[in-house]
Amino acid sequence: MLDNDVYDNTKIIIAADHGAGDYGGEWYKAAVNPMLLIKDFGSRGPMETSDVLMQNSDVASIICSALGGCKGIKEDPSKYPIPDRTARYFYTTHGNYDFATESHRFEINKVFEIKGDIRNHPELGR
């Protein structure tokens, strides 16, 4: 993209389905914080960390906002943070592929409710 001189005029969004980290037997604590990287049009330099509470499900809002909006899709929360937003992460029974395809219900083992900066959460912050 740099070689073709299109990097500066490109929006790049990288999202993962879950985070990773070394929590030992409590792996699900790392999974709560998946990677979400956004490079906006015209931005230069390294990407910066934001403390705005967002989720990977916000990708549709990010894309639609960049396109000028989409019917029924909210504005990009990275630019227009949602006041008093709460995110919930459900740690459920985890199994292999056969378990996932055969099971219609998953036991919820724990619920994390996150408000504000995830780094300040008493169980998830580092």
PDB file of C-alpha atoms in Angstrom:
ATOM      1  CA  MET A   1       0.000   0.000   0.000  1.00  0.00           C
ATOM      2  CA  LEU A   2       2.886   2.330   0.789  1.00  0.00           C
ATOM      3  CA  ASP A   3       4.652   1.401  -2.445  1.00  0.00           C
ATOM      4  CA  ASN A   4       1.486   2.191  -4.425  1.00  0.00           C
ATOM      5  CA  ASP A   5       0.925   5.464  -2.544  1.00  0.00           C
ATOM      6  CA  VAL A   6      -2.550   4.515  -1.285  1.00  0.00           C
ATOM      7  CA  TYR A   7      -1.811   3.941   2.418  1.00  0.00           C
ATOM      8  CA  ASP A   8      -2.670   7.460   3.599  1.00  0.00           C
ATOM      9  CA  ASN A   9      -6.041   7.434   1.828  1.00  0.00           C
ATOM     10  CA  THR A  10      -7.081   4.005   3.126  1.00  0.00           C
ATOM     11  CA  LYS A  11      -9.051   2.967   6.197  1.00  0.00           C
ATOM     12  CA  ILE A  12      -7.757  -0.295   7.651  1.00  0.00           C
ATOM     13  CA  ILE A  13      -9.699  -2.350  10.219  1.00  0.00           C
ATOM     14  CA  ILE A  14      -8.199  -5.462  11.831  1.00  0.00           C
ATOM     15  CA  ALA A  15     -10.396  -7.452  14.205  1.00  0.00           C
ATOM     16  CA  ALA A  16      -9.892 -10.747  16.044  1.00  0.00           C
ATOM     17  CA  ASP A  17     -12.596 -12.967  17.479  1.00  0.00           C
ATOM     18  CA  HIS A  18     -10.932 -13.135  20.889  1.00  0.00           C
ATOM     19  CA  GLY A  19      -7.882 -11.942  22.741  1.00  0.00           C
ATOM     20  CA  ALA A  20      -4.912 -13.917  23.918  1.00  0.00           C
ATOM     21  CA  GLY A  21      -2.765 -13.805  27.001  1.00  0.00           C
ATOM     22  CA  ASP A  22      -1.107 -15.843  29.697  1.00  0.00           C
ATOM     23  CA  TYR A  23      -3.699 -16.266  32.422  1.00  0.00           C
ATOM     24  CA  GLY A  24      -2.995 -19.981  32.851  1.00  0.00           C
ATOM     25  CA  GLY A  25      -6.182 -21.883  33.650  1.00  0.00           C
ATOM     26  CA  GLU A  26      -8.179 -18.659  33.453  1.00  0.00           C
ATOM     27  CA  TRP A  27      -7.616 -18.239  29.672  1.00  0.00           C
ATOM     28  CA  TYR A  28     -11.080 -16.714  29.267  1.00  0.00           C
ATOM     29  CA  LYS A  29      -9.883 -13.523  31.000  1.00  0.00           C
ATOM     30  CA  ALA A  30      -7.559 -12.840  28.076  1.00  0.00           C
ATOM     31  CA  ALA A  31     -10.282 -13.732  25.565  1.00  0.00           C
ATOM     32  CA  VAL A  32     -12.403 -10.818  26.816  1.00  0.00           C
ATOM     33  CA  ASN A  33     -10.087  -8.273  25.156  1.00  0.00           C
ATOM     34  CA  PRO A  34      -9.815  -9.076  21.432  1.00  0.00           C
ATOM     35  CA  MET A  35      -7.651  -7.092  19.039  1.00  0.00           C
ATOM     36  CA  LEU A  36      -9.385  -4.219  17.267  1.00  0.00           C
ATOM     37  CA  LEU A  37      -7.081  -1.966  15.251  1.00  0.00           C
ATOM     38  CA  ILE A  38      -8.282   0.972  13.188  1.00  0.00           C
ATOM     39  CA  LYS A  39      -6.185   3.162  10.898  1.00  0.00           C
ATOM     40  CA  ASP A  40      -8.305   6.023   9.656  1.00  0.00           C
ATOM     41  CA  PHE A  41      -8.180   7.802   6.303  1.00  0.00           C
ATOM     42  CA  GLY A  42      -5.318  10.283   6.198  1.00  0.00           C
ATOM     43  CA  SER A  43      -3.778   9.194   9.494  1.00  0.00           C
ATOM     44  CA  ARG A  44      -0.020   8.908   9.618  1.00  0.00           C
ATOM     45  CA  GLY A  45       2.396   7.459  12.106  1.00  0.00           C
ATOM     46  CA  PRO A  46       1.921   4.529  14.449  1.00  0.00           C
ATOM     47  CA  MET A  47      -1.487   3.405  15.657  1.00  0.00           C
ATOM     48  CA  GLU A  48      -2.353   4.486  19.176  1.00  0.00           C
ATOM     49  CA  THR A  49      -4.214   2.726  21.954  1.00  0.00           C
ATOM     50  CA  SER A  50      -7.634   4.100  22.827  1.00  0.00           C
ATOM     51  CA  ASP A  51      -9.498   3.712  26.105  1.00  0.00           C
ATOM     52  CA  VAL A  52     -12.914   4.032  24.409  1.00  0.00           C
ATOM     53  CA  LEU A  53     -15.010   0.951  25.238  1.00  0.00           C
ATOM     54  CA  MET A  54     -15.632  -0.795  21.936  1.00  0.00           C
ATOM     55  CA  GLN A  55     -16.375  -4.307  20.751  1.00  0.00           C
ATOM     56  CA  ASN A  56     -15.530  -6.099  17.524  1.00  0.00           C
ATOM     57  CA  SER A  57     -19.239  -6.031  16.746  1.00  0.00           C
ATOM     58  CA  ASP A  58     -18.715  -2.277  16.206  1.00  0.00           C
ATOM     59  CA  VAL A  59     -16.932  -2.979  12.894  1.00  0.00           C
ATOM     60  CA  ALA A  60     -20.183  -2.481  10.947  1.00  0.00           C
ATOM     61  CA  SER A  61     -20.589   0.973  12.518  1.00  0.00           C
ATOM     62  CA  ILE A  62     -16.968   1.846  11.740  1.00  0.00           C
ATOM     63  CA  ILE A  63     -17.353   0.826   8.089  1.00  0.00           C
ATOM     64  CA  CYS A  64     -20.761   2.445   7.611  1.00  0.00           C
ATOM     65  CA  SER A  65     -19.599   5.719   9.143  1.00  0.00           C
ATOM     66  CA  ALA A  66     -16.645   5.740   6.724  1.00  0.00           C
ATOM     67  CA  LEU A  67     -19.104   5.283   3.844  1.00  0.00           C
ATOM     68  CA  GLY A  68     -21.336   8.120   5.005  1.00  0.00           C
ATOM     69  CA  GLY A  69     -23.758   6.032   7.050  1.00  0.00           C
ATOM     70  CA  CYS A  70     -26.010   2.986   6.640  1.00  0.00           C
ATOM     71  CA  LYS A  71     -29.691   2.719   7.489  1.00  0.00           C
ATOM     72  CA  GLY A  72     -30.165   1.211  10.943  1.00  0.00           C
ATOM     73  CA  ILE A  73     -26.454   1.245  11.850  1.00  0.00           C
ATOM     74  CA  LYS A  74     -25.241   3.512  14.657  1.00  0.00           C
ATOM     75  CA  GLU A  75     -22.349   5.960  14.358  1.00  0.00           C
ATOM     76  CA  ASP A  76     -18.730   4.895  14.781  1.00  0.00           C
ATOM     77  CA  PRO A  77     -18.163   4.660  18.572  1.00  0.00           C
ATOM     78  CA  SER A  78     -14.428   5.341  18.119  1.00  0.00           C
ATOM     79  CA  LYS A  79     -15.384   8.858  16.983  1.00  0.00           C
ATOM     80  CA  TYR A  80     -18.647   9.228  18.908  1.00  0.00           C
ATOM     81  CA  PRO A  81     -18.243   7.230  22.152  1.00  0.00           C
ATOM     82  CA  ILE A  82     -21.438   5.830  23.639  1.00  0.00           C
ATOM     83  CA  PRO A  83     -21.912   7.403  27.096  1.00  0.00           C
ATOM     84  CA  ASP A  84     -22.229   4.948  29.996  1.00  0.00           C
ATOM     85  CA  ARG A  85     -21.735   1.991  27.651  1.00  0.00           C
ATOM     86  CA  THR A  86     -21.641  -1.460  29.242  1.00  0.00           C
ATOM     87  CA  ALA A  87     -20.166  -4.513  27.533  1.00  0.00           C
ATOM     88  CA  ARG A  88     -20.888  -8.017  28.740  1.00  0.00           C
ATOM     89  CA  TYR A  89     -18.658 -10.998  28.107  1.00  0.00           C
ATOM     90  CA  PHE A  90     -20.047 -14.450  28.747  1.00  0.00           C
ATOM     91  CA  TYR A  91     -17.606 -17.229  29.599  1.00  0.00           C
ATOM     92  CA  THR A  92     -19.451 -20.363  28.494  1.00  0.00           C
ATOM     93  CA  THR A  93     -18.819 -24.087  28.393  1.00  0.00           C
ATOM     94  CA  HIS A  94     -15.993 -24.571  25.949  1.00  0.00           C
ATOM     95  CA  GLY A  95     -15.617 -27.697  23.865  1.00  0.00           C
ATOM     96  CA  ASN A  96     -14.286 -29.062  20.644  1.00  0.00           C
ATOM     97  CA  TYR A  97     -15.907 -28.833  17.198  1.00  0.00           C
ATOM     98  CA  ASP A  98     -18.180 -31.847  17.765  1.00  0.00           C
ATOM     99  CA  PHE A  99     -19.376 -30.416  21.072  1.00  0.00           C
ATOM    100  CA  ALA A 100     -20.116 -27.054  19.436  1.00  0.00           C
ATOM    101  CA  THR A 101     -22.052 -28.557  16.496  1.00  0.00           C
ATOM    102  CA  GLU A 102     -24.052 -30.993  18.636  1.00  0.00           C
ATOM    103  CA  SER A 103     -24.855 -28.680  21.530  1.00  0.00           C
ATOM    104  CA  HIS A 104     -27.700 -26.212  21.341  1.00  0.00           C
ATOM    105  CA  ARG A 105     -27.122 -24.767  24.782  1.00  0.00           C
ATOM    106  CA  PHE A 106     -23.975 -23.631  26.473  1.00  0.00           C
ATOM    107  CA  GLU A 107     -23.671 -23.302  30.225  1.00  0.00           C
ATOM    108  CA  ILE A 108     -22.714 -19.764  31.256  1.00  0.00           C
ATOM    109  CA  ASN A 109     -19.889 -20.109  33.774  1.00  0.00           C
ATOM    110  CA  LYS A 110     -19.211 -16.430  34.418  1.00  0.00           C
ATOM    111  CA  VAL A 111     -20.326 -13.011  33.208  1.00  0.00           C
ATOM    112  CA  PHE A 112     -17.966 -10.045  33.080  1.00  0.00           C
ATOM    113  CA  GLU A 113     -19.628  -6.637  32.983  1.00  0.00           C
ATOM    114  CA  ILE A 114     -17.278  -3.972  31.671  1.00  0.00           C
ATOM    115  CA  LYS A 115     -17.790  -0.227  31.932  1.00  0.00           C
ATOM    116  CA  GLY A 116     -15.231   2.315  30.780  1.00  0.00           C
ATOM    117  CA  ASP A 117     -11.649   1.179  30.302  1.00  0.00           C
ATOM    118  CA  ILE A 118     -11.199  -2.621  30.452  1.00  0.00           C
ATOM    119  CA  ARG A 119      -7.733  -2.067  31.941  1.00  0.00           C
ATOM    120  CA  ASN A 120      -9.448  -0.766  35.112  1.00  0.00           C
ATOM    121  CA  HIS A 121     -11.669  -3.846  35.575  1.00  0.00           C
ATOM    122  CA  PRO A 122     -10.769  -5.531  38.914  1.00  0.00           C
ATOM    123  CA  GLU A 123     -10.477  -9.031  37.379  1.00  0.00           C
ATOM    124  CA  LEU A 124      -9.356  -8.220  33.840  1.00  0.00           C
ATOM    125  CA  GLY A 125      -6.991  -5.270  34.215  1.00  0.00           C
ATOM    126  CA  ARG A 126      -3.274  -5.802  34.192  1.00  0.00           C
TER     127      ARG A 126
END
